[in-house]
Amino acid sequence: MASSASRQLFRAATRAAAPARRGFTNSSSSVNASARAAFRQGSAGAGRRYYSSEAPKSGGSSTLLWVGVGAVGVGAAAYYLTQNGGAAAAPKAFKPEFKDYQAVYNEIAKRLQEHDEYDDGSYGPVLVRLAWHASGTYDKESGTGGSNGATMRFAPESNHGANAGLINARNFLEPVKAKFPWISYSDLWILGGVCSIQEMMGPKIPYRAGRADRDFNSCTPDGRLPDAAQGAQHVRNIFYRMGFNDQEIVALAGAHALGRCHTQNSGFDGPWTFSPTVLTNDYYKLLLGSKWQWRKWDGPKQYEDKETKTLMMLPADMAFIEDKTFKQTVEKYAADNDLFFKDFSAVIVKLFELGVPFPEKTETFVFKNLDE
């Protein structure tokens, strides 16, 4: 109840801080400053003309160089601890429980609080994007891709345009992996997305563990993630391939309440909402309630809100109100944040579990937020 009350107070403050839209010249600085001060925390997909992206930091991927084929397949089931008594003791299989995964969640959440220098004040959006892109490569016909593998650690998948800048999210999670070596990268990346959604005022996201890492031979081909410069038919083609219907597609798009695009990654620029580190249904409200016009600039075609010129929408976003079937769901979510949260939680779980052969009766965990 306390968490729910805090969430409601924050949203009220966010809306009060947002402009009546006229005369507003600073897109999100005041809102996000309040968010960081109150919660000590603060993008779904982007690459070259892909969904949301984030600014890459200076430096390379040296922290990942040790990750090789020898580390592939290291997960909870393959990690061993030796009993007290020295080298002669028989190894004992380590079987992580809920408390162990909660400890990983807490470590990620603490790092989100401690490292608020990224983008609008949180690594949360880019961690959601990492989990999204690790999962969204799934093809239901061939059974390839999905979150079971963490193959973005390797080229060529790490170099796909849609994954530009995600080295930042992977590097952010490396200290967590070092502290909890029993968890697979595949499970860790998804847990990072779950934690980020919940810590950014989103709904609870049920989580099942059991993903196993794979090597570069399982890298998926380029082009499986959405191209944000395209329209409704392209969006349907991409998501139908994964197994989603129209309502689920629109629910997933609500993740664009988080994060922003950057020219150095996707070519596009700007946030979708005034509070890009807090998950709300504002993405849908802005789609319907704002007036959008083509931005006049040297970059790829994108929209800007006519009143403040500080928010942006991509051609694929506008498809959700140009297509009659999509628009009906947009209207429902714009009118009911609780409905959006309910459907978003269900569909993001479906996305995060694509391609994972969970054994029967695999336990489902619902994690406590760090402040609970």
mmCIF file of C-alpha atoms in Angstrom:
data_model
loop_
_atom_site.group_PDB
_atom_site.id
_atom_site.type_symbol
_atom_site.label_atom_id
_atom_site.label_comp_id
_atom_site.label_asym_id
_atom_site.label_seq_id
_atom_site.Cartn_x
_atom_site.Cartn_y
_atom_site.Cartn_z
ATOM 1 C CA MET A 1 0.000 0.000 0.000
ATOM 2 C CA ALA A 2 2.861 2.390 0.845
ATOM 3 C CA SER A 3 4.484 1.690 -2.510
ATOM 4 C CA SER A 4 1.194 2.253 -4.310
ATOM 5 C CA ALA A 5 0.621 5.526 -2.452
ATOM 6 C CA SER A 6 4.141 6.707 -3.307
ATOM 7 C CA ARG A 7 3.555 5.843 -6.936
ATOM 8 C CA GLN A 8 0.313 7.840 -7.009
ATOM 9 C CA LEU A 9 1.934 10.842 -5.280
ATOM 10 C CA PHE A 10 4.804 10.746 -7.754
ATOM 11 C CA ARG A 11 2.537 10.616 -10.769
ATOM 12 C CA ALA A 12 0.516 13.524 -9.394
ATOM 13 C CA ALA A 13 3.703 15.523 -8.913
ATOM 14 C CA THR A 14 4.880 14.580 -12.399
ATOM 15 C CA ARG A 15 1.706 15.801 -14.026
ATOM 16 C CA ALA A 16 1.715 18.968 -11.950
ATOM 17 C CA ALA A 17 5.293 19.678 -13.018
ATOM 18 C CA ALA A 18 4.546 19.016 -16.663
ATOM 19 C CA PRO A 19 3.354 22.093 -18.556
ATOM 20 C CA ALA A 20 -0.160 22.889 -19.502
ATOM 21 C CA ARG A 21 1.940 22.461 -22.630
ATOM 22 C CA ARG A 22 1.837 26.129 -23.665
ATOM 23 C CA GLY A 23 4.971 28.112 -23.071
ATOM 24 C CA PHE A 24 6.923 25.093 -21.868
ATOM 25 C CA THR A 25 10.486 25.188 -23.076
ATOM 26 C CA ASN A 26 12.307 22.459 -21.153
ATOM 27 C CA SER A 27 11.062 18.992 -22.109
ATOM 28 C CA SER A 28 11.791 16.954 -19.025
ATOM 29 C CA SER A 29 14.500 18.442 -16.848
ATOM 30 C CA SER A 30 12.226 19.626 -14.031
ATOM 31 C CA VAL A 31 10.220 16.422 -13.965
ATOM 32 C CA ASN A 32 13.258 14.179 -13.979
ATOM 33 C CA ALA A 33 15.094 16.243 -11.387
ATOM 34 C CA SER A 34 12.129 15.695 -9.078
ATOM 35 C CA ALA A 35 12.091 12.011 -9.922
ATOM 36 C CA ARG A 36 15.756 11.599 -9.102
ATOM 37 C CA ALA A 37 15.469 13.534 -5.865
ATOM 38 C CA ALA A 38 12.444 11.566 -4.703
ATOM 39 C CA PHE A 39 13.379 8.112 -5.849
ATOM 40 C CA ARG A 40 17.150 8.234 -6.659
ATOM 41 C CA GLN A 41 16.511 6.764 -10.083
ATOM 42 C CA GLY A 42 15.989 8.035 -13.228
ATOM 43 C CA SER A 43 15.180 2.840 -24.108
ATOM 44 C CA ALA A 44 12.532 0.102 -25.623
ATOM 45 C CA GLY A 45 14.617 -0.649 -28.895
ATOM 46 C CA ALA A 46 16.884 1.412 -31.120
ATOM 47 C CA GLY A 47 19.685 0.950 -33.512
ATOM 48 C CA ARG A 48 19.954 2.529 -36.910
ATOM 49 C CA ARG A 49 16.306 3.515 -37.344
ATOM 50 C CA TYR A 50 15.143 1.226 -34.585
ATOM 51 C CA TYR A 51 13.266 1.724 -31.349
ATOM 52 C CA SER A 52 14.644 3.681 -28.424
ATOM 53 C CA SER A 53 18.371 4.017 -27.897
ATOM 54 C CA GLU A 54 20.806 5.485 -25.432
ATOM 55 C CA ALA A 55 23.999 7.500 -25.574
ATOM 56 C CA PRO A 56 27.108 5.290 -25.565
ATOM 57 C CA LYS A 57 29.809 6.051 -23.073
ATOM 58 C CA SER A 58 33.428 6.560 -23.977
ATOM 59 C CA GLY A 59 35.547 3.462 -23.936
ATOM 60 C CA GLY A 60 35.204 0.046 -25.435
ATOM 61 C CA SER A 61 34.119 -3.371 -24.372
ATOM 62 C CA SER A 62 37.292 -4.404 -22.562
ATOM 63 C CA THR A 63 35.322 -5.505 -19.509
ATOM 64 C CA LEU A 64 33.704 -8.172 -21.638
ATOM 65 C CA LEU A 65 36.804 -9.561 -23.289
ATOM 66 C CA TRP A 66 37.118 -12.391 -20.808
ATOM 67 C CA VAL A 67 33.724 -13.680 -21.796
ATOM 68 C CA GLY A 68 34.330 -16.484 -24.272
ATOM 69 C CA VAL A 69 33.100 -19.857 -25.288
ATOM 70 C CA GLY A 70 34.398 -21.229 -21.992
ATOM 71 C CA ALA A 71 31.871 -19.094 -20.129
ATOM 72 C CA VAL A 72 28.963 -20.180 -22.321
ATOM 73 C CA GLY A 73 26.413 -22.357 -20.614
ATOM 74 C CA VAL A 74 27.414 -21.219 -17.129
ATOM 75 C CA GLY A 75 24.139 -20.910 -15.272
ATOM 76 C CA ALA A 76 22.522 -21.819 -12.014
ATOM 77 C CA ALA A 77 22.465 -25.530 -12.835
ATOM 78 C CA ALA A 78 26.147 -25.607 -13.796
ATOM 79 C CA TYR A 79 27.636 -23.666 -10.884
ATOM 80 C CA TYR A 80 29.281 -25.654 -8.077
ATOM 81 C CA LEU A 81 30.367 -24.810 -4.584
ATOM 82 C CA THR A 82 32.858 -26.940 -2.594
ATOM 83 C CA GLN A 83 31.897 -27.966 0.884
ATOM 84 C CA ASN A 84 34.110 -27.056 3.830
ATOM 85 C CA GLY A 85 37.040 -29.412 4.127
ATOM 86 C CA GLY A 86 39.282 -28.438 1.239
ATOM 87 C CA ALA A 87 39.898 -29.788 -2.230
ATOM 88 C CA ALA A 88 39.128 -33.361 -1.211
ATOM 89 C CA ALA A 89 35.509 -32.497 -0.436
ATOM 90 C CA ALA A 90 32.910 -33.661 -2.947
ATOM 91 C CA PRO A 91 31.386 -30.806 -4.983
ATOM 92 C CA LYS A 92 27.831 -29.886 -4.132
ATOM 93 C CA ALA A 93 25.461 -28.602 -6.779
ATOM 94 C CA PHE A 94 24.213 -25.101 -6.005
ATOM 95 C CA LYS A 95 20.478 -24.737 -6.493
ATOM 96 C CA PRO A 96 19.500 -21.084 -6.188
ATOM 97 C CA GLU A 97 16.239 -20.250 -4.478
ATOM 98 C CA PHE A 98 13.985 -17.209 -4.470
ATOM 99 C CA LYS A 99 16.184 -15.464 -1.884
ATOM 100 C CA ASP A 100 19.199 -15.828 -4.175
ATOM 101 C CA TYR A 101 17.423 -14.231 -7.135
ATOM 102 C CA GLN A 102 16.022 -11.537 -4.843
ATOM 103 C CA ALA A 103 19.618 -10.779 -3.842
ATOM 104 C CA VAL A 104 20.527 -10.310 -7.521
ATOM 105 C CA TYR A 105 17.489 -8.068 -7.970
ATOM 106 C CA ASN A 106 18.525 -5.984 -4.967
ATOM 107 C CA GLU A 107 22.064 -5.602 -6.292
ATOM 108 C CA ILE A 108 20.783 -4.326 -9.637
ATOM 109 C CA ALA A 109 18.356 -1.954 -7.906
ATOM 110 C CA LYS A 110 21.125 -0.569 -5.678
ATOM 111 C CA ARG A 111 23.324 0.036 -8.702
ATOM 112 C CA LEU A 112 20.458 1.872 -10.381
ATOM 113 C CA GLN A 113 20.288 4.172 -7.362
ATOM 114 C CA GLU A 114 24.034 4.668 -7.074
ATOM 115 C CA HIS A 115 24.707 5.302 -10.772
ATOM 116 C CA ASP A 116 22.321 8.060 -11.797
ATOM 117 C CA GLU A 117 24.690 9.756 -14.224
ATOM 118 C CA TYR A 118 23.236 8.045 -17.269
ATOM 119 C CA ASP A 119 20.908 9.848 -19.684
ATOM 120 C CA ASP A 120 17.947 11.321 -17.772
ATOM 121 C CA GLY A 121 19.165 9.942 -14.467
ATOM 122 C CA SER A 122 18.815 6.174 -14.736
ATOM 123 C CA TYR A 123 20.239 3.122 -16.466
ATOM 124 C CA GLY A 124 16.780 1.600 -16.126
ATOM 125 C CA PRO A 125 15.519 2.327 -19.649
ATOM 126 C CA VAL A 126 18.603 0.885 -21.341
ATOM 127 C CA LEU A 127 18.386 -2.262 -19.192
ATOM 128 C CA VAL A 128 14.785 -2.695 -20.338
ATOM 129 C CA ARG A 129 15.962 -2.261 -23.905
ATOM 130 C CA LEU A 130 18.673 -4.901 -23.419
ATOM 131 C CA ALA A 131 16.126 -7.418 -22.129
ATOM 132 C CA TRP A 132 13.749 -6.463 -24.947
ATOM 133 C CA HIS A 133 16.321 -6.897 -27.705
ATOM 134 C CA ALA A 134 17.658 -10.132 -26.241
ATOM 135 C CA SER A 135 14.100 -11.511 -26.418
ATOM 136 C CA GLY A 136 12.673 -9.898 -29.548
ATOM 137 C CA THR A 137 14.818 -11.894 -31.975
ATOM 138 C CA TYR A 138 12.539 -14.914 -31.541
ATOM 139 C CA ASP A 139 11.079 -16.619 -34.608
ATOM 140 C CA LYS A 140 8.186 -18.945 -33.808
ATOM 141 C CA GLU A 141 8.502 -20.909 -37.068
ATOM 142 C CA SER A 142 12.147 -21.893 -36.653
ATOM 143 C CA GLY A 143 12.225 -21.714 -32.858
ATOM 144 C CA THR A 144 15.427 -19.660 -33.032
ATOM 145 C CA GLY A 145 16.300 -16.508 -31.138
ATOM 146 C CA GLY A 146 14.692 -15.297 -27.961
ATOM 147 C CA SER A 147 16.077 -14.697 -24.489
ATOM 148 C CA ASN A 148 17.612 -18.154 -24.106
ATOM 149 C CA GLY A 149 21.250 -17.653 -25.083
ATOM 150 C CA ALA A 150 22.446 -14.069 -24.478
ATOM 151 C CA THR A 151 24.095 -14.255 -27.901
ATOM 152 C CA MET A 152 24.384 -10.473 -28.106
ATOM 153 C CA ARG A 153 27.696 -10.960 -26.281
ATOM 154 C CA PHE A 154 29.158 -11.986 -29.637
ATOM 155 C CA ALA A 155 29.562 -10.555 -33.105
ATOM 156 C CA PRO A 156 27.804 -10.290 -35.442
ATOM 157 C CA GLU A 157 24.732 -9.858 -33.205
ATOM 158 C CA SER A 158 26.435 -7.318 -30.950
ATOM 159 C CA ASN A 159 27.072 -5.193 -34.054
ATOM 160 C CA HIS A 160 23.523 -5.240 -35.397
ATOM 161 C CA GLY A 161 22.184 -1.731 -35.878
ATOM 162 C CA ALA A 162 19.287 -2.327 -33.510
ATOM 163 C CA ASN A 163 21.743 -3.126 -30.704
ATOM 164 C CA ALA A 164 23.859 0.014 -31.014
ATOM 165 C CA GLY A 165 24.827 1.327 -27.588
ATOM 166 C CA LEU A 166 23.671 -1.711 -25.640
ATOM 167 C CA ILE A 167 27.263 -2.332 -24.580
ATOM 168 C CA ASN A 168 26.438 0.232 -21.865
ATOM 169 C CA ALA A 169 23.704 -1.967 -20.417
ATOM 170 C CA ARG A 170 25.835 -5.107 -20.658
ATOM 171 C CA ASN A 171 28.767 -3.389 -18.936
ATOM 172 C CA PHE A 172 26.458 -2.074 -16.215
ATOM 173 C CA LEU A 173 25.511 -5.653 -15.337
ATOM 174 C CA GLU A 174 29.063 -7.058 -15.386
ATOM 175 C CA PRO A 175 29.770 -6.308 -11.689
ATOM 176 C CA VAL A 176 26.507 -8.062 -10.824
ATOM 177 C CA LYS A 177 27.577 -11.103 -12.832
ATOM 178 C CA ALA A 178 30.935 -11.089 -11.042
ATOM 179 C CA LYS A 179 29.228 -11.004 -7.644
ATOM 180 C CA PHE A 180 26.740 -13.743 -8.557
ATOM 181 C CA PRO A 181 28.626 -15.976 -11.035
ATOM 182 C CA TRP A 182 26.039 -18.756 -10.779
ATOM 183 C CA ILE A 183 23.431 -16.796 -12.754
ATOM 184 C CA SER A 184 23.543 -17.091 -16.546
ATOM 185 C CA TYR A 185 23.846 -13.948 -18.649
ATOM 186 C CA SER A 186 20.516 -14.887 -20.223
ATOM 187 C CA ASP A 187 18.743 -14.876 -16.869
ATOM 188 C CA LEU A 188 20.657 -11.824 -15.651
ATOM 189 C CA TRP A 189 19.724 -9.643 -18.620
ATOM 190 C CA ILE A 190 16.041 -10.457 -18.213
ATOM 191 C CA LEU A 191 16.214 -9.924 -14.467
ATOM 192 C CA GLY A 192 17.788 -6.532 -15.176
ATOM 193 C CA GLY A 193 14.758 -5.616 -17.277
ATOM 194 C CA VAL A 194 12.324 -6.886 -14.630
ATOM 195 C CA CYS A 195 14.090 -4.943 -11.883
ATOM 196 C CA SER A 196 14.218 -1.751 -13.941
ATOM 197 C CA ILE A 197 10.517 -1.819 -14.785
ATOM 198 C CA GLN A 198 9.523 -2.338 -11.160
ATOM 199 C CA GLU A 199 11.982 0.250 -9.798
ATOM 200 C CA MET A 200 10.769 2.817 -12.358
ATOM 201 C CA MET A 201 7.287 2.727 -10.804
ATOM 202 C CA GLY A 202 6.014 0.038 -13.144
ATOM 203 C CA PRO A 203 3.947 -3.057 -12.317
ATOM 204 C CA LYS A 204 5.226 -6.285 -10.831
ATOM 205 C CA ILE A 205 6.762 -8.538 -13.493
ATOM 206 C CA PRO A 206 6.670 -12.283 -12.665
ATOM 207 C CA TYR A 207 9.983 -13.990 -13.438
ATOM 208 C CA ARG A 208 11.094 -17.542 -14.145
ATOM 209 C CA ALA A 209 14.754 -18.554 -14.197
ATOM 210 C CA GLY A 210 16.415 -21.286 -16.234
ATOM 211 C CA ARG A 211 17.821 -19.683 -19.370
ATOM 212 C CA ALA A 212 21.151 -21.094 -20.558
ATOM 213 C CA ASP A 213 23.895 -19.154 -22.336
ATOM 214 C CA ARG A 214 24.933 -20.130 -25.872
ATOM 215 C CA ASP A 215 27.915 -19.363 -28.069
ATOM 216 C CA PHE A 216 28.274 -17.256 -31.211
ATOM 217 C CA ASN A 217 26.960 -20.054 -33.403
ATOM 218 C CA SER A 218 23.474 -19.234 -32.120
ATOM 219 C CA CYS A 219 23.611 -15.543 -33.074
ATOM 220 C CA THR A 220 20.450 -14.497 -34.891
ATOM 221 C CA PRO A 221 20.414 -12.783 -38.307
ATOM 222 C CA ASP A 222 20.042 -9.026 -38.513
ATOM 223 C CA GLY A 223 16.628 -7.529 -39.234
ATOM 224 C CA ARG A 224 14.486 -9.337 -36.674
ATOM 225 C CA LEU A 225 13.785 -6.238 -34.583
ATOM 226 C CA PRO A 226 11.391 -3.422 -35.583
ATOM 227 C CA ASP A 227 12.429 -0.664 -37.954
ATOM 228 C CA ALA A 228 11.020 2.520 -36.434
ATOM 229 C CA ALA A 229 10.908 4.255 -39.817
ATOM 230 C CA GLN A 230 8.231 1.832 -41.050
ATOM 231 C CA GLY A 231 4.457 1.696 -40.647
ATOM 232 C CA ALA A 232 1.740 -0.597 -39.343
ATOM 233 C CA GLN A 233 2.267 -3.504 -41.737
ATOM 234 C CA HIS A 234 5.956 -3.771 -40.900
ATOM 235 C CA VAL A 235 5.166 -3.630 -37.183
ATOM 236 C CA ARG A 236 2.674 -6.466 -37.572
ATOM 237 C CA ASN A 237 5.103 -8.548 -39.621
ATOM 238 C CA ILE A 238 7.781 -8.267 -36.931
ATOM 239 C CA PHE A 239 5.538 -9.004 -33.965
ATOM 240 C CA TYR A 240 3.398 -11.650 -35.639
ATOM 241 C CA ARG A 241 6.649 -13.544 -36.293
ATOM 242 C CA MET A 242 7.185 -13.640 -32.542
ATOM 243 C CA GLY A 243 3.616 -14.742 -31.876
ATOM 244 C CA PHE A 244 1.941 -11.532 -30.662
ATOM 245 C CA ASN A 245 -1.496 -10.190 -31.595
ATOM 246 C CA ASP A 246 -2.527 -6.568 -32.219
ATOM 247 C CA GLN A 247 -3.522 -5.836 -28.619
ATOM 248 C CA GLU A 248 -0.235 -7.243 -27.312
ATOM 249 C CA ILE A 249 1.748 -5.211 -29.836
ATOM 250 C CA VAL A 250 0.204 -1.963 -28.583
ATOM 251 C CA ALA A 251 0.753 -2.986 -24.951
ATOM 252 C CA LEU A 252 4.447 -3.627 -25.600
ATOM 253 C CA ALA A 253 4.771 -0.240 -27.297
ATOM 254 C CA GLY A 254 3.924 1.355 -23.959
ATOM 255 C CA ALA A 255 7.553 0.786 -22.964
ATOM 256 C CA HIS A 256 8.252 3.902 -25.038
ATOM 257 C CA ALA A 257 7.206 5.860 -21.978
ATOM 258 C CA LEU A 258 10.796 5.097 -20.974
ATOM 259 C CA GLY A 259 14.059 6.310 -22.450
ATOM 260 C CA ARG A 260 14.966 8.357 -25.485
ATOM 261 C CA CYS A 261 16.570 8.103 -28.915
ATOM 262 C CA HIS A 262 20.068 9.355 -29.755
ATOM 263 C CA THR A 263 21.448 10.349 -33.115
ATOM 264 C CA GLN A 264 24.694 8.448 -32.579
ATOM 265 C CA ASN A 265 22.791 5.177 -32.256
ATOM 266 C CA SER A 266 19.552 5.278 -34.194
ATOM 267 C CA GLY A 267 19.764 8.567 -36.057
ATOM 268 C CA PHE A 268 16.634 9.698 -34.209
ATOM 269 C CA ASP A 269 16.678 12.131 -31.295
ATOM 270 C CA GLY A 270 14.635 12.853 -28.187
ATOM 271 C CA PRO A 271 12.308 11.356 -25.555
ATOM 272 C CA TRP A 272 8.733 10.191 -26.049
ATOM 273 C CA THR A 273 7.449 11.567 -22.724
ATOM 274 C CA PHE A 274 8.198 14.269 -20.175
ATOM 275 C CA SER A 275 9.214 11.655 -17.552
ATOM 276 C CA PRO A 276 11.375 9.083 -19.383
ATOM 277 C CA THR A 277 12.488 7.288 -16.216
ATOM 278 C CA VAL A 278 8.997 6.524 -14.915
ATOM 279 C CA LEU A 279 6.624 4.000 -16.483
ATOM 280 C CA THR A 280 3.097 5.369 -16.957
ATOM 281 C CA ASN A 281 0.455 5.354 -19.701
ATOM 282 C CA ASP A 282 1.597 8.850 -20.777
ATOM 283 C CA TYR A 283 2.929 7.468 -24.061
ATOM 284 C CA TYR A 284 -0.629 6.724 -25.154
ATOM 285 C CA LYS A 285 -2.001 9.970 -23.768
ATOM 286 C CA LEU A 286 0.570 11.992 -25.667
ATOM 287 C CA LEU A 287 0.011 10.051 -28.889
ATOM 288 C CA LEU A 288 -3.680 10.959 -28.776
ATOM 289 C CA GLY A 289 -3.661 14.308 -27.024
ATOM 290 C CA SER A 290 -0.731 16.173 -28.584
ATOM 291 C CA LYS A 291 -0.499 17.694 -32.021
ATOM 292 C CA TRP A 292 2.382 16.197 -33.987
ATOM 293 C CA GLN A 293 4.276 17.623 -36.926
ATOM 294 C CA TRP A 294 7.309 16.596 -38.955
ATOM 295 C CA ARG A 295 10.517 17.855 -37.399
ATOM 296 C CA LYS A 296 12.605 20.067 -39.640
ATOM 297 C CA TRP A 297 16.167 18.878 -39.242
ATOM 298 C CA ASP A 298 18.971 16.986 -40.976
ATOM 299 C CA GLY A 299 18.130 13.623 -39.426
ATOM 300 C CA PRO A 300 15.679 10.900 -40.500
ATOM 301 C CA LYS A 301 11.968 11.622 -40.571
ATOM 302 C CA GLN A 302 10.482 11.880 -37.104
ATOM 303 C CA TYR A 303 7.679 13.827 -35.474
ATOM 304 C CA GLU A 304 7.836 16.511 -32.803
ATOM 305 C CA ASP A 305 5.062 17.839 -30.614
ATOM 306 C CA LYS A 306 3.832 21.112 -32.041
ATOM 307 C CA GLU A 307 3.494 22.956 -28.741
ATOM 308 C CA THR A 308 6.863 22.405 -27.054
ATOM 309 C CA LYS A 309 8.998 20.819 -29.802
ATOM 310 C CA THR A 310 10.730 18.809 -27.080
ATOM 311 C CA LEU A 311 9.053 15.406 -27.493
ATOM 312 C CA MET A 312 9.271 13.077 -30.451
ATOM 313 C CA MET A 313 7.401 10.215 -32.040
ATOM 314 C CA LEU A 314 8.699 7.862 -34.716
ATOM 315 C CA PRO A 315 6.800 6.806 -37.833
ATOM 316 C CA ALA A 316 6.178 3.402 -36.246
ATOM 317 C CA ASP A 317 4.691 5.123 -33.185
ATOM 318 C CA MET A 318 2.283 7.154 -35.281
ATOM 319 C CA ALA A 319 1.119 3.926 -36.921
ATOM 320 C CA PHE A 320 -0.631 3.099 -33.649
ATOM 321 C CA ILE A 321 -3.095 5.960 -34.099
ATOM 322 C CA GLU A 322 -3.235 5.859 -37.897
ATOM 323 C CA ASP A 323 -4.325 2.216 -37.900
ATOM 324 C CA LYS A 324 -7.938 1.863 -36.673
ATOM 325 C CA THR A 325 -7.426 -1.463 -34.908
ATOM 326 C CA PHE A 326 -4.280 -0.330 -33.117
ATOM 327 C CA LYS A 327 -5.905 2.991 -32.170
ATOM 328 C CA GLN A 328 -8.760 1.296 -30.300
ATOM 329 C CA THR A 329 -6.271 -0.256 -27.907
ATOM 330 C CA VAL A 330 -4.300 2.994 -27.615
ATOM 331 C CA GLU A 331 -7.492 4.720 -26.499
ATOM 332 C CA LYS A 332 -8.173 2.066 -23.848
ATOM 333 C CA TYR A 333 -4.698 2.358 -22.348
ATOM 334 C CA ALA A 334 -4.730 6.168 -22.470
ATOM 335 C CA ALA A 335 -7.914 6.113 -20.392
ATOM 336 C CA ASP A 336 -6.872 3.454 -17.870
ATOM 337 C CA ASN A 337 -3.354 3.188 -16.442
ATOM 338 C CA ASP A 338 -4.286 0.146 -14.335
ATOM 339 C CA LEU A 339 -5.438 -1.713 -17.451
ATOM 340 C CA PHE A 340 -2.211 -0.793 -19.198
ATOM 341 C CA PHE A 341 -0.130 -2.062 -16.273
ATOM 342 C CA LYS A 342 -2.086 -5.315 -16.147
ATOM 343 C CA ASP A 343 -1.695 -6.000 -19.879
ATOM 344 C CA PHE A 344 1.879 -4.739 -20.036
ATOM 345 C CA SER A 345 2.966 -7.051 -17.234
ATOM 346 C CA ALA A 346 1.417 -10.041 -18.997
ATOM 347 C CA VAL A 347 2.860 -9.287 -22.419
ATOM 348 C CA ILE A 348 6.358 -8.381 -21.208
ATOM 349 C CA VAL A 349 6.517 -11.730 -19.413
ATOM 350 C CA LYS A 350 5.544 -13.407 -22.684
ATOM 351 C CA LEU A 351 8.262 -11.461 -24.518
ATOM 352 C CA PHE A 352 10.929 -12.255 -21.921
ATOM 353 C CA GLU A 353 10.140 -15.984 -22.084
ATOM 354 C CA LEU A 354 10.203 -16.389 -25.867
ATOM 355 C CA GLY A 355 12.290 -19.380 -26.887
ATOM 356 C CA VAL A 356 12.911 -20.630 -23.344
ATOM 357 C CA PRO A 357 12.219 -24.364 -22.775
ATOM 358 C CA PHE A 358 11.235 -24.113 -19.117
ATOM 359 C CA PRO A 359 10.865 -27.481 -17.388
ATOM 360 C CA GLU A 360 7.381 -28.258 -16.155
ATOM 361 C CA LYS A 361 6.560 -26.692 -12.776
ATOM 362 C CA THR A 362 9.350 -24.107 -13.012
ATOM 363 C CA GLU A 363 8.805 -21.760 -10.078
ATOM 364 C CA THR A 364 7.615 -18.205 -10.725
ATOM 365 C CA PHE A 365 9.121 -15.415 -8.623
ATOM 366 C CA VAL A 366 7.608 -12.018 -7.877
ATOM 367 C CA PHE A 367 10.325 -9.784 -6.462
ATOM 368 C CA LYS A 368 9.990 -7.165 -3.762
ATOM 369 C CA ASN A 369 11.011 -3.673 -4.734
ATOM 370 C CA LEU A 370 14.078 -2.342 -2.963
ATOM 371 C CA ASP A 371 11.971 -0.012 -0.800
ATOM 372 C CA GLU A 372 9.453 -2.682 0.234
#
